[in-house]
PDB file of C-alpha atoms and ligand atoms in Angstrom:
ATOM      1  CA  MET F   1      49.158 -71.956 -27.179  1.00 93.00           C
ATOM      2  CA  LYS F   2      50.335 -75.212 -25.558  1.00 93.00           C
ATOM      3  CA  ASN F   3      50.466 -78.098 -28.080  1.00 93.00           C
ATOM      4  CA  LYS F   4      48.738 -75.901 -30.694  1.00 96.00           C
ATOM      5  CA  SER F   5      50.114 -75.355 -34.194  1.00 97.00           C
ATOM      6  CA  LEU F   6      50.928 -71.802 -35.305  1.00 97.00           C
ATOM      7  CA  VAL F   7      49.829 -71.610 -38.942  1.00 97.00           C
ATOM      8  CA  SER F   8      48.396 -68.096 -39.266  1.00 95.00           C
ATOM      9  CA  ILE F   9      48.756 -64.988 -37.153  1.00 95.00           C
ATOM     10  CA  ASN F  10      44.958 -65.296 -36.755  1.00 94.00           C
ATOM     11  CA  ASP F  11      45.578 -68.406 -34.637  1.00 94.00           C
ATOM     12  CA  TYR F  12      46.652 -66.141 -31.745  1.00 95.00           C
ATOM     13  CA  SER F  13      44.719 -63.418 -29.918  1.00 96.00           C
ATOM     14  CA  LYS F  14      46.030 -59.967 -29.037  1.00 96.00           C
ATOM     15  CA  ASP F  15      46.728 -61.187 -25.478  1.00 97.00           C
ATOM     16  CA  GLU F  16      48.679 -64.133 -26.870  1.00 97.00           C
ATOM     17  CA  TYR F  17      50.828 -61.827 -29.038  1.00 97.00           C
ATOM     18  CA  LEU F  18      51.618 -59.775 -25.949  1.00 98.00           C
ATOM     19  CA  GLU F  19      52.434 -62.907 -23.952  1.00 98.00           C
ATOM     20  CA  ILE F  20      54.906 -64.052 -26.660  1.00 98.00           C
ATOM     21  CA  LEU F  21      56.532 -60.597 -26.607  1.00 98.00           C
ATOM     22  CA  ARG F  22      56.801 -60.732 -22.796  1.00 98.00           C
ATOM     23  CA  VAL F  23      58.504 -64.136 -22.891  1.00 98.00           C
ATOM     24  CA  ALA F  24      60.750 -63.013 -25.787  1.00 98.00           C
ATOM     25  CA  SER F  25      61.997 -60.112 -23.664  1.00 98.00           C
ATOM     26  CA  GLU F  26      62.854 -62.612 -20.893  1.00 98.00           C
ATOM     27  CA  PHE F  27      64.872 -64.646 -23.418  1.00 98.00           C
ATOM     28  CA  GLU F  28      66.613 -61.491 -24.622  1.00 98.00           C
ATOM     29  CA  LYS F  29      67.832 -60.932 -21.041  1.00 98.00           C
ATOM     30  CA  GLU F  30      68.782 -64.616 -20.597  1.00 97.00           C
ATOM     31  CA  PRO F  31      69.086 -66.374 -23.995  1.00 96.00           C
ATOM     32  CA  ILE F  32      70.918 -69.478 -22.753  1.00 97.00           C
ATOM     33  CA  GLN F  33      68.556 -71.805 -20.861  1.00 96.00           C
ATOM     34  CA  ASP F  34      68.430 -75.608 -20.813  1.00 96.00           C
ATOM     35  CA  ILE F  35      64.663 -76.003 -21.109  1.00 97.00           C
ATOM     36  CA  LEU F  36      64.700 -78.042 -24.378  1.00 98.00           C
ATOM     37  CA  LYS F  37      66.995 -80.789 -23.058  1.00 97.00           C
ATOM     38  CA  GLY F  38      65.821 -84.091 -24.593  1.00 97.00           C
ATOM     39  CA  LYS F  39      63.586 -82.374 -27.178  1.00 98.00           C
ATOM     40  CA  VAL F  40      64.039 -82.732 -30.948  1.00 98.00           C
ATOM     41  CA  ILE F  41      62.815 -79.995 -33.312  1.00 98.00           C
ATOM     42  CA  ALA F  42      62.475 -80.753 -37.042  1.00 98.00           C
ATOM     43  CA  THR F  43      63.039 -77.976 -39.592  1.00 98.00           C
ATOM     44  CA  LEU F  44      61.550 -78.948 -42.965  1.00 98.00           C
ATOM     45  CA  PHE F  45      62.416 -76.267 -45.524  1.00 97.00           C
ATOM     46  CA  PHE F  46      60.967 -76.887 -48.995  1.00 95.00           C
ATOM     47  CA  GLU F  47      62.002 -73.312 -49.960  1.00 92.00           C
ATOM     48  CA  PRO F  48      65.241 -71.380 -49.364  1.00 93.00           C
ATOM     49  CA  SER F  49      65.768 -69.474 -46.099  1.00 95.00           C
ATOM     50  CA  THR F  50      68.611 -67.900 -44.160  1.00 96.00           C
ATOM     51  CA  ARG F  51      67.075 -66.001 -41.237  1.00 97.00           C
ATOM     52  CA  THR F  52      64.019 -68.092 -40.420  1.00 97.00           C
ATOM     53  CA  ARG F  53      65.763 -71.460 -40.448  1.00 97.00           C
ATOM     54  CA  LEU F  54      68.975 -70.331 -38.801  1.00 98.00           C
ATOM     55  CA  SER F  55      67.262 -68.222 -36.129  1.00 98.00           C
ATOM     56  CA  PHE F  56      65.017 -71.200 -35.266  1.00 98.00           C
ATOM     57  CA  GLU F  57      68.087 -73.416 -35.112  1.00 97.00           C
ATOM     58  CA  SER F  58      69.971 -70.862 -33.036  1.00 98.00           C
ATOM     59  CA  ALA F  59      66.956 -70.579 -30.713  1.00 98.00           C
ATOM     60  CA  VAL F  60      66.808 -74.367 -30.228  1.00 98.00           C
ATOM     61  CA  ASN F  61      70.575 -74.672 -29.704  1.00 98.00           C
ATOM     62  CA  ARG F  62      70.555 -71.894 -27.099  1.00 98.00           C
ATOM     63  CA  LEU F  63      67.784 -73.731 -25.246  1.00 98.00           C
ATOM     64  CA  GLY F  64      69.652 -77.064 -25.183  1.00 98.00           C
ATOM     65  CA  GLY F  65      67.476 -78.898 -27.769  1.00 98.00           C
ATOM     66  CA  ARG F  66      68.463 -80.861 -30.894  1.00 98.00           C
ATOM     67  CA  ILE F  67      67.643 -80.119 -34.536  1.00 98.00           C
ATOM     68  CA  ILE F  68      66.944 -82.487 -37.444  1.00 98.00           C
ATOM     69  CA  GLY F  69      65.628 -81.635 -40.896  1.00 97.00           C
ATOM     70  CA  PHE F  70      66.373 -80.703 -44.475  1.00 95.00           C
ATOM     71  CA  THR F  71      67.049 -77.433 -46.242  1.00 94.00           C
ATOM     72  CA  ASP F  72      66.012 -78.469 -49.719  1.00 89.00           C
ATOM     73  CA  ALA F  73      63.145 -80.733 -50.810  1.00 87.00           C
ATOM     74  CA  ALA F  74      65.533 -82.226 -53.403  1.00 89.00           C
ATOM     75  CA  SER F  75      67.543 -83.849 -50.588  1.00 87.00           C
ATOM     76  CA  SER F  76      64.407 -85.502 -49.105  1.00 89.00           C
ATOM     77  CA  SER F  77      62.193 -88.335 -50.389  1.00 92.00           C
ATOM     78  CA  VAL F  78      59.790 -85.689 -51.757  1.00 88.00           C
ATOM     79  CA  LYS F  79      62.163 -85.836 -54.738  1.00 89.00           C
ATOM     80  CA  LYS F  80      61.054 -89.491 -55.200  1.00 93.00           C
ATOM     81  CA  GLY F  81      57.388 -88.507 -55.113  1.00 93.00           C
ATOM     82  CA  GLU F  82      56.568 -88.833 -51.392  1.00 94.00           C
ATOM     83  CA  SER F  83      53.493 -86.823 -50.369  1.00 96.00           C
ATOM     84  CA  LEU F  84      53.513 -84.015 -47.807  1.00 96.00           C
ATOM     85  CA  LYS F  85      51.218 -86.109 -45.596  1.00 97.00           C
ATOM     86  CA  ASP F  86      53.599 -89.093 -45.559  1.00 97.00           C
ATOM     87  CA  THR F  87      56.556 -86.801 -44.904  1.00 97.00           C
ATOM     88  CA  ILE F  88      54.793 -85.178 -41.934  1.00 98.00           C
ATOM     89  CA  LEU F  89      53.602 -88.502 -40.466  1.00 98.00           C
ATOM     90  CA  THR F  90      57.136 -89.884 -40.733  1.00 98.00           C
ATOM     91  CA  VAL F  91      58.752 -86.856 -39.100  1.00 98.00           C
ATOM     92  CA  ASN F  92      56.119 -87.110 -36.305  1.00 98.00           C
ATOM     93  CA  ASN F  93      58.021 -90.248 -35.245  1.00 98.00           C
ATOM     94  CA  TYR F  94      61.317 -88.410 -34.924  1.00 98.00           C
ATOM     95  CA  SER F  95      60.544 -85.063 -33.306  1.00 98.00           C
ATOM     96  CA  ASP F  96      58.457 -83.062 -30.806  1.00 98.00           C
ATOM     97  CA  LEU F  97      57.722 -80.048 -33.046  1.00 98.00           C
ATOM     98  CA  ILE F  98      57.947 -79.306 -36.790  1.00 98.00           C
ATOM     99  CA  VAL F  99      58.944 -75.957 -38.300  1.00 98.00           C
ATOM    100  CA  MET F 100      57.995 -75.980 -41.991  1.00 98.00           C
ATOM    101  CA  ARG F 101      58.410 -73.636 -44.957  1.00 97.00           C
ATOM    102  CA  HIS F 102      56.659 -74.617 -48.171  1.00 95.00           C
ATOM    103  CA  PRO F 103      55.904 -72.781 -51.449  1.00 92.00           C
ATOM    104  CA  LEU F 104      52.207 -73.745 -51.519  1.00 93.00           C
ATOM    105  CA  GLU F 105      49.634 -71.545 -49.779  1.00 92.00           C
ATOM    106  CA  GLY F 106      47.642 -73.690 -47.359  1.00 95.00           C
ATOM    107  CA  SER F 107      50.362 -76.346 -47.026  1.00 97.00           C
ATOM    108  CA  ALA F 108      51.059 -75.472 -43.376  1.00 97.00           C
ATOM    109  CA  ARG F 109      47.349 -75.690 -42.481  1.00 97.00           C
ATOM    110  CA  TYR F 110      47.137 -79.070 -44.224  1.00 98.00           C
ATOM    111  CA  ALA F 111      50.280 -80.295 -42.407  1.00 98.00           C
ATOM    112  CA  SER F 112      48.787 -79.205 -39.065  1.00 98.00           C
ATOM    113  CA  GLU F 113      45.620 -81.205 -39.821  1.00 98.00           C
ATOM    114  CA  VAL F 114      47.489 -84.467 -40.478  1.00 98.00           C
ATOM    115  CA  SER F 115      50.207 -84.043 -37.834  1.00 98.00           C
ATOM    116  CA  ASN F 116      50.105 -85.423 -34.290  1.00 98.00           C
ATOM    117  CA  ILE F 117      52.654 -82.855 -33.120  1.00 98.00           C
ATOM    118  CA  PRO F 118      52.480 -79.044 -33.474  1.00 98.00           C
ATOM    119  CA  ILE F 119      53.471 -77.387 -36.751  1.00 98.00           C
ATOM    120  CA  ILE F 120      54.963 -73.900 -36.918  1.00 98.00           C
ATOM    121  CA  ASN F 121      54.446 -72.236 -40.290  1.00 97.00           C
ATOM    122  CA  ALA F 122      57.755 -70.703 -41.396  1.00 97.00           C
ATOM    123  CA  GLY F 123      56.113 -69.281 -44.550  1.00 93.00           C
ATOM    124  CA  ASP F 124      53.591 -70.827 -46.989  1.00 92.00           C
ATOM    125  CA  GLY F 125      53.736 -69.228 -50.421  1.00 86.00           C
ATOM    126  CA  ALA F 126      52.384 -65.659 -50.483  1.00 81.00           C
ATOM    127  CA  ASN F 127      50.033 -66.466 -47.599  1.00 87.00           C
ATOM    128  CA  GLN F 128      51.413 -66.157 -44.037  1.00 89.00           C
ATOM    129  CA  HIS F 129      54.667 -65.896 -42.085  1.00 93.00           C
ATOM    130  CA  PRO F 130      53.420 -65.678 -38.480  1.00 95.00           C
ATOM    131  CA  THR F 131      56.757 -66.022 -36.659  1.00 97.00           C
ATOM    132  CA  GLN F 132      58.191 -63.181 -38.759  1.00 97.00           C
ATOM    133  CA  CYS F 133      55.134 -61.191 -37.758  1.00 97.00           C
ATOM    134  CA  LEU F 134      55.726 -61.800 -34.052  1.00 98.00           C
ATOM    135  CA  LEU F 135      59.369 -60.749 -34.333  1.00 98.00           C
ATOM    136  CA  ASP F 136      58.211 -57.657 -36.236  1.00 98.00           C
ATOM    137  CA  LEU F 137      55.807 -56.830 -33.383  1.00 98.00           C
ATOM    138  CA  TYR F 138      58.638 -57.353 -30.912  1.00 98.00           C
ATOM    139  CA  SER F 139      60.882 -55.004 -32.923  1.00 98.00           C
ATOM    140  CA  ILE F 140      58.170 -52.350 -33.164  1.00 98.00           C
ATOM    141  CA  GLN F 141      57.353 -52.509 -29.449  1.00 98.00           C
ATOM    142  CA  LYS F 142      61.031 -52.442 -28.485  1.00 98.00           C
ATOM    143  CA  THR F 143      61.857 -49.410 -30.648  1.00 98.00           C
ATOM    144  CA  GLN F 144      58.647 -47.396 -30.158  1.00 98.00           C
ATOM    145  CA  GLY F 145      57.857 -48.357 -26.547  1.00 98.00           C
ATOM    146  CA  THR F 146      54.288 -49.263 -27.607  1.00 98.00           C
ATOM    147  CA  LEU F 147      52.310 -50.985 -30.350  1.00 98.00           C
ATOM    148  CA  GLU F 148      49.347 -48.604 -30.066  1.00 98.00           C
ATOM    149  CA  ASN F 149      48.391 -45.739 -32.435  1.00 98.00           C
ATOM    150  CA  LEU F 150      51.457 -45.922 -34.685  1.00 98.00           C
ATOM    151  CA  LYS F 151      51.780 -44.728 -38.283  1.00 98.00           C
ATOM    152  CA  ILE F 152      53.199 -47.553 -40.348  1.00 98.00           C
ATOM    153  CA  SER F 153      54.267 -47.366 -43.997  1.00 98.00           C
ATOM    154  CA  LEU F 154      54.329 -50.709 -45.809  1.00 98.00           C
ATOM    155  CA  VAL F 155      56.431 -50.399 -48.967  1.00 97.00           C
ATOM    156  CA  GLY F 156      57.040 -52.496 -52.068  1.00 94.00           C
ATOM    157  CA  ASP F 157      55.471 -55.835 -52.891  1.00 92.00           C
ATOM    158  CA  LEU F 158      52.216 -55.636 -50.949  1.00 94.00           C
ATOM    159  CA  LYS F 159      50.567 -58.166 -53.265  1.00 90.00           C
ATOM    160  CA  TYR F 160      52.808 -61.190 -52.808  1.00 86.00           C
ATOM    161  CA  GLY F 161      54.651 -60.220 -49.600  1.00 86.00           C
ATOM    162  CA  ARG F 162      53.402 -62.609 -46.915  1.00 85.00           C
ATOM    163  CA  THR F 163      55.148 -60.664 -44.125  1.00 91.00           C
ATOM    164  CA  VAL F 164      53.081 -57.529 -44.769  1.00 94.00           C
ATOM    165  CA  HIS F 165      49.859 -59.540 -44.811  1.00 91.00           C
ATOM    166  CA  SER F 166      50.582 -61.067 -41.397  1.00 91.00           C
ATOM    167  CA  LEU F 167      51.757 -57.710 -39.997  1.00 96.00           C
ATOM    168  CA  LEU F 168      48.628 -55.900 -41.186  1.00 96.00           C
ATOM    169  CA  ILE F 169      46.410 -58.457 -39.436  1.00 95.00           C
ATOM    170  CA  ALA F 170      48.376 -58.349 -36.180  1.00 97.00           C
ATOM    171  CA  MET F 171      48.742 -54.563 -36.044  1.00 98.00           C
ATOM    172  CA  SER F 172      45.020 -54.132 -36.719  1.00 97.00           C
ATOM    173  CA  HIS F 173      44.557 -54.916 -32.986  1.00 97.00           C
ATOM    174  CA  PHE F 174      46.531 -51.773 -32.045  1.00 98.00           C
ATOM    175  CA  ASN F 175      44.755 -48.943 -33.925  1.00 97.00           C
ATOM    176  CA  PRO F 176      47.475 -48.085 -36.470  1.00 98.00           C
ATOM    177  CA  THR F 177      47.271 -45.800 -39.502  1.00 98.00           C
ATOM    178  CA  PHE F 178      48.773 -47.492 -42.550  1.00 98.00           C
ATOM    179  CA  ASN F 179      50.371 -46.026 -45.653  1.00 98.00           C
ATOM    180  CA  PHE F 180      50.471 -48.579 -48.455  1.00 98.00           C
ATOM    181  CA  ILE F 181      53.205 -47.544 -50.892  1.00 97.00           C
ATOM    182  CA  ALA F 182      53.245 -49.779 -53.953  1.00 95.00           C
ATOM    183  CA  PRO F 183      53.003 -49.666 -57.755  1.00 92.00           C
ATOM    184  CA  ASP F 184      49.623 -50.569 -59.280  1.00 91.00           C
ATOM    185  CA  GLU F 185      50.851 -54.090 -60.087  1.00 88.00           C
ATOM    186  CA  LEU F 186      51.727 -54.844 -56.446  1.00 91.00           C
ATOM    187  CA  LYS F 187      48.977 -53.103 -54.466  1.00 94.00           C
ATOM    188  CA  MET F 188      47.628 -54.467 -51.176  1.00 96.00           C
ATOM    189  CA  PRO F 189      44.952 -57.066 -52.068  1.00 94.00           C
ATOM    190  CA  ASN F 190      41.338 -56.013 -51.475  1.00 96.00           C
ATOM    191  CA  GLU F 191      40.676 -58.719 -48.882  1.00 95.00           C
ATOM    192  CA  TYR F 192      43.153 -57.011 -46.503  1.00 95.00           C
ATOM    193  CA  LYS F 193      41.734 -53.547 -47.153  1.00 97.00           C
ATOM    194  CA  MET F 194      38.239 -54.894 -46.471  1.00 97.00           C
ATOM    195  CA  LEU F 195      39.447 -56.278 -43.146  1.00 96.00           C
ATOM    196  CA  LEU F 196      40.727 -52.799 -42.193  1.00 98.00           C
ATOM    197  CA  ASP F 197      37.484 -51.161 -43.375  1.00 98.00           C
ATOM    198  CA  LYS F 198      35.517 -53.544 -41.179  1.00 97.00           C
ATOM    199  CA  LYS F 199      37.614 -52.612 -38.147  1.00 97.00           C
ATOM    200  CA  GLY F 200      37.528 -48.866 -38.903  1.00 97.00           C
ATOM    201  CA  ILE F 201      41.312 -48.654 -39.362  1.00 98.00           C
ATOM    202  CA  LYS F 202      42.641 -45.844 -41.530  1.00 98.00           C
ATOM    203  CA  TYR F 203      44.882 -46.475 -44.538  1.00 98.00           C
ATOM    204  CA  ASN F 204      46.156 -44.433 -47.480  1.00 98.00           C
ATOM    205  CA  GLU F 205      47.460 -45.722 -50.800  1.00 98.00           C
ATOM    206  CA  TYR F 206      50.375 -44.035 -52.558  1.00 97.00           C
ATOM    207  CA  SER F 207      52.887 -44.775 -55.257  1.00 95.00           C
ATOM    208  CA  ASN F 208      55.650 -42.273 -54.314  1.00 96.00           C
ATOM    209  CA  LEU F 209      58.036 -43.389 -51.557  1.00 96.00           C
ATOM    210  CA  ALA F 210      59.997 -40.232 -50.584  1.00 96.00           C
ATOM    211  CA  GLU F 211      56.934 -37.979 -50.279  1.00 96.00           C
ATOM    212  CA  ASN F 212      54.919 -40.288 -48.068  1.00 96.00           C
ATOM    213  CA  ILE F 213      57.154 -41.466 -45.210  1.00 97.00           C
ATOM    214  CA  LYS F 214      57.755 -38.108 -43.460  1.00 97.00           C
ATOM    215  CA  ASP F 215      55.359 -38.733 -40.570  1.00 97.00           C
ATOM    216  CA  SER F 216      55.866 -42.505 -40.237  1.00 98.00           C
ATOM    217  CA  ASP F 217      56.974 -44.210 -37.023  1.00 98.00           C
ATOM    218  CA  ILE F 218      57.849 -47.381 -38.949  1.00 98.00           C
ATOM    219  CA  VAL F 219      58.800 -47.815 -42.604  1.00 98.00           C
ATOM    220  CA  TYR F 220      58.550 -51.499 -43.470  1.00 98.00           C
ATOM    221  CA  MET F 221      60.397 -52.165 -46.741  1.00 97.00           C
ATOM    222  CA  THR F 222      59.877 -55.383 -48.706  1.00 95.00           C
ATOM    223  CA  ARG F 223      61.565 -57.195 -51.569  1.00 90.00           C
ATOM    224  CA  VAL F 224      59.653 -57.710 -54.817  1.00 88.00           C
ATOM    225  CA  GLN F 225      58.965 -61.460 -54.673  1.00 79.00           C
ATOM    226  CA  GLN F 226      60.464 -62.602 -57.979  1.00 79.00           C
ATOM    227  CA  GLU F 227      59.595 -66.258 -57.277  1.00 74.00           C
ATOM    228  CA  ARG F 228      55.825 -65.497 -57.210  1.00 72.00           C
ATOM    229  CA  PHE F 229      55.667 -63.891 -60.686  1.00 71.00           C
ATOM    230  CA  VAL F 230      54.271 -66.022 -63.514  1.00 77.00           C
ATOM    231  CA  ASP F 231      55.607 -63.654 -66.208  1.00 81.00           C
ATOM    232  CA  PRO F 232      59.333 -62.672 -65.849  1.00 81.00           C
ATOM    233  CA  LEU F 233      58.712 -59.480 -67.885  1.00 81.00           C
ATOM    234  CA  GLU F 234      56.218 -58.291 -65.271  1.00 83.00           C
ATOM    235  CA  TYR F 235      58.926 -58.744 -62.614  1.00 77.00           C
ATOM    236  CA  GLU F 236      61.461 -56.788 -64.690  1.00 83.00           C
ATOM    237  CA  LYS F 237      59.033 -53.821 -64.847  1.00 82.00           C
ATOM    238  CA  VAL F 238      58.761 -53.440 -61.063  1.00 80.00           C
ATOM    239  CA  LYS F 239      61.900 -55.035 -59.576  1.00 85.00           C
ATOM    240  CA  ASN F 240      63.703 -51.739 -58.752  1.00 84.00           C
ATOM    241  CA  ILE F 241      60.632 -49.588 -58.266  1.00 88.00           C
ATOM    242  CA  TYR F 242      61.663 -48.370 -54.778  1.00 93.00           C
ATOM    243  CA  ILE F 243      65.182 -47.817 -53.471  1.00 96.00           C
ATOM    244  CA  LEU F 244      65.295 -46.160 -50.037  1.00 97.00           C
ATOM    245  CA  LYS F 245      68.206 -43.703 -49.797  1.00 97.00           C
ATOM    246  CA  ASN F 246      69.650 -41.640 -46.943  1.00 97.00           C
ATOM    247  CA  ASN F 247      68.461 -38.328 -48.412  1.00 97.00           C
ATOM    248  CA  MET F 248      64.851 -39.545 -48.233  1.00 97.00           C
ATOM    249  CA  LEU F 249      65.233 -39.897 -44.451  1.00 97.00           C
ATOM    250  CA  GLU F 250      66.338 -36.315 -43.774  1.00 96.00           C
ATOM    251  CA  ASP F 251      62.984 -34.850 -42.715  1.00 95.00           C
ATOM    252  CA  THR F 252      61.550 -37.974 -41.126  1.00 98.00           C
ATOM    253  CA  LEU F 253      60.609 -38.407 -37.446  1.00 98.00           C
ATOM    254  CA  ASP F 254      63.425 -38.942 -34.910  1.00 98.00           C
ATOM    255  CA  ASN F 255      61.784 -42.126 -33.674  1.00 98.00           C
ATOM    256  CA  LEU F 256      61.428 -43.613 -37.179  1.00 98.00           C
ATOM    257  CA  LYS F 257      62.822 -47.122 -37.576  1.00 98.00           C
ATOM    258  CA  ILE F 258      63.258 -48.854 -40.920  1.00 98.00           C
ATOM    259  CA  LEU F 259      62.352 -52.514 -40.855  1.00 98.00           C
ATOM    260  CA  HIS F 260      62.780 -55.134 -43.578  1.00 98.00           C
ATOM    261  CA  PRO F 261      62.180 -58.872 -43.159  1.00 96.00           C
ATOM    262  CA  LEU F 262      65.214 -59.447 -45.437  1.00 95.00           C
ATOM    263  CA  PRO F 263      66.669 -60.687 -47.718  1.00 92.00           C
ATOM    264  CA  ARG F 264      67.247 -57.317 -49.348  1.00 94.00           C
ATOM    265  CA  VAL F 265      67.947 -57.111 -53.059  1.00 90.00           C
ATOM    266  CA  ASN F 266      68.130 -53.410 -54.107  1.00 91.00           C
ATOM    267  CA  GLU F 267      65.302 -51.814 -52.133  1.00 94.00           C
ATOM    268  CA  ILE F 268      67.470 -50.216 -49.412  1.00 97.00           C
ATOM    269  CA  ASP F 269      70.704 -48.495 -50.424  1.00 97.00           C
ATOM    270  CA  VAL F 270      73.630 -50.001 -48.434  1.00 97.00           C
ATOM    271  CA  ASP F 271      74.546 -46.465 -47.226  1.00 97.00           C
ATOM    272  CA  VAL F 272      71.324 -46.509 -45.173  1.00 98.00           C
ATOM    273  CA  ASP F 273      72.751 -49.381 -43.079  1.00 98.00           C
ATOM    274  CA  LYS F 274      74.800 -46.830 -41.089  1.00 97.00           C
ATOM    275  CA  ASN F 275      71.816 -44.540 -40.488  1.00 98.00           C
ATOM    276  CA  LYS F 276      70.575 -44.694 -36.875  1.00 98.00           C
ATOM    277  CA  LYS F 277      67.063 -45.230 -38.242  1.00 98.00           C
ATOM    278  CA  ALA F 278      68.063 -48.542 -39.902  1.00 98.00           C
ATOM    279  CA  TYR F 279      66.948 -51.451 -37.715  1.00 98.00           C
ATOM    280  CA  TYR F 280      66.722 -54.495 -40.012  1.00 98.00           C
ATOM    281  CA  PHE F 281      69.753 -56.413 -38.744  1.00 98.00           C
ATOM    282  CA  GLU F 282      68.674 -55.913 -35.102  1.00 98.00           C
ATOM    283  CA  GLN F 283      65.206 -57.045 -36.242  1.00 98.00           C
ATOM    284  CA  ALA F 284      66.774 -60.311 -37.502  1.00 98.00           C
ATOM    285  CA  LEU F 285      68.433 -60.800 -34.089  1.00 98.00           C
ATOM    286  CA  ASN F 286      65.070 -60.276 -32.379  1.00 98.00           C
ATOM    287  CA  GLY F 287      63.947 -63.336 -34.373  1.00 98.00           C
ATOM    288  CA  VAL F 288      66.007 -65.582 -32.095  1.00 98.00           C
ATOM    289  CA  PHE F 289      64.353 -64.373 -28.854  1.00 98.00           C
ATOM    290  CA  THR F 290      60.880 -64.360 -30.382  1.00 98.00           C
ATOM    291  CA  ARG F 291      61.281 -67.891 -31.761  1.00 98.00           C
ATOM    292  CA  GLN F 292      62.626 -69.076 -28.406  1.00 98.00           C
ATOM    293  CA  ALA F 293      59.412 -67.723 -26.875  1.00 98.00           C
ATOM    294  CA  ILE F 294      57.159 -69.357 -29.508  1.00 98.00           C
ATOM    295  CA  ILE F 295      58.807 -72.771 -29.092  1.00 98.00           C
ATOM    296  CA  ALA F 296      58.724 -72.546 -25.281  1.00 98.00           C
ATOM    297  CA  LYS F 297      55.030 -71.592 -25.225  1.00 98.00           C
ATOM    298  CA  ILE F 298      53.994 -74.291 -27.734  1.00 98.00           C
ATOM    299  CA  LEU F 299      55.887 -76.970 -25.828  1.00 98.00           C
ATOM    300  CA  GLY F 300      54.408 -75.733 -22.539  1.00 97.00           C
ATOM    301  CA  LEU F 301      57.790 -74.848 -21.057  1.00 97.00           C
ATOM    302  CA  LYS F 302      56.992 -71.205 -20.149  1.00 94.00           C
TER     303      LYS F 302
HETATM  304  N1   CP W 401      62.661 -62.978 -43.280  1.00 84.81           N
HETATM  305  C1   CP W 401      62.770 -64.190 -43.834  1.00 84.81           C
HETATM  306  O1   CP W 401      61.822 -64.986 -43.906  1.00 84.81           O
HETATM  307  O2   CP W 401      64.041 -64.463 -44.281  1.00 84.81           O
HETATM  308  P1   CP W 401      64.506 -65.848 -44.884  1.00 84.81           P
HETATM  309  O3   CP W 401      63.767 -66.055 -46.176  1.00 84.81           O
HETATM  310  O4   CP W 401      66.001 -65.721 -45.076  1.00 84.81           O
HETATM  311  O5   CP W 401      64.142 -66.919 -43.894  1.00 84.81           O
END
């Protein structure tokens, strides 16, 4: 992991996931450490973000490092026509590590190929969100006591949701059974189902939410990704397709935890927030410890 970019969850092995989770649990016990003293981390966000950017910045601040960057491409020289390559080469001069979110699929891989310092992909279009995936693994392991042999329901926008794509790939190392719960328009793409077929991992496809989460250990809700739709009318048809409510959780397993990468729009009723099975705000907190671990491993400090 040292000095290597993290662009896709495929860049790490199963052992490397587990090593990140081990280090993250150390940071959870002791989040304030001065190991980034003298280091500068750049956060280049060409797309909006609350959790990813702020949890990275919180992670760096708690480790004694400094942050530079922008939160909107319009406030950078990209607005004047500067290329991604020139932006990356310039920021190479100012920092030790770049965290980048960009709307174009493949942009993070391209940035990692032109950069002299490691790039962490903080989301590239509908493609990958590997640091979200690692914090999701951390949340699953912490709440279930294991990552092995779990029944996981992925719900909502399985077509454009990059978090579910990364999570499917990572969890495929731990013999899960998946329920894919989505309308026809937003089904899990075939390439991911083929990957599961190749590994002999079981999955079911459903369209009804309430009927199909009763035996799940994890229900992973997702937002319908409005920004990825070409036709606004298509978005209108599916935007409120699933709304998780407390009564749907009545006959579910005691150990069930509801995850959501957030932001939420309407897909989880706010009454569910008080349910002991709701875990999405704790999941967002786990993002700080997990990102501390990722930064420390990439910079060779742990
Ligand atoms: N989970 C996630 O990526 O949230 P943000 O878009 O707020 O960063």
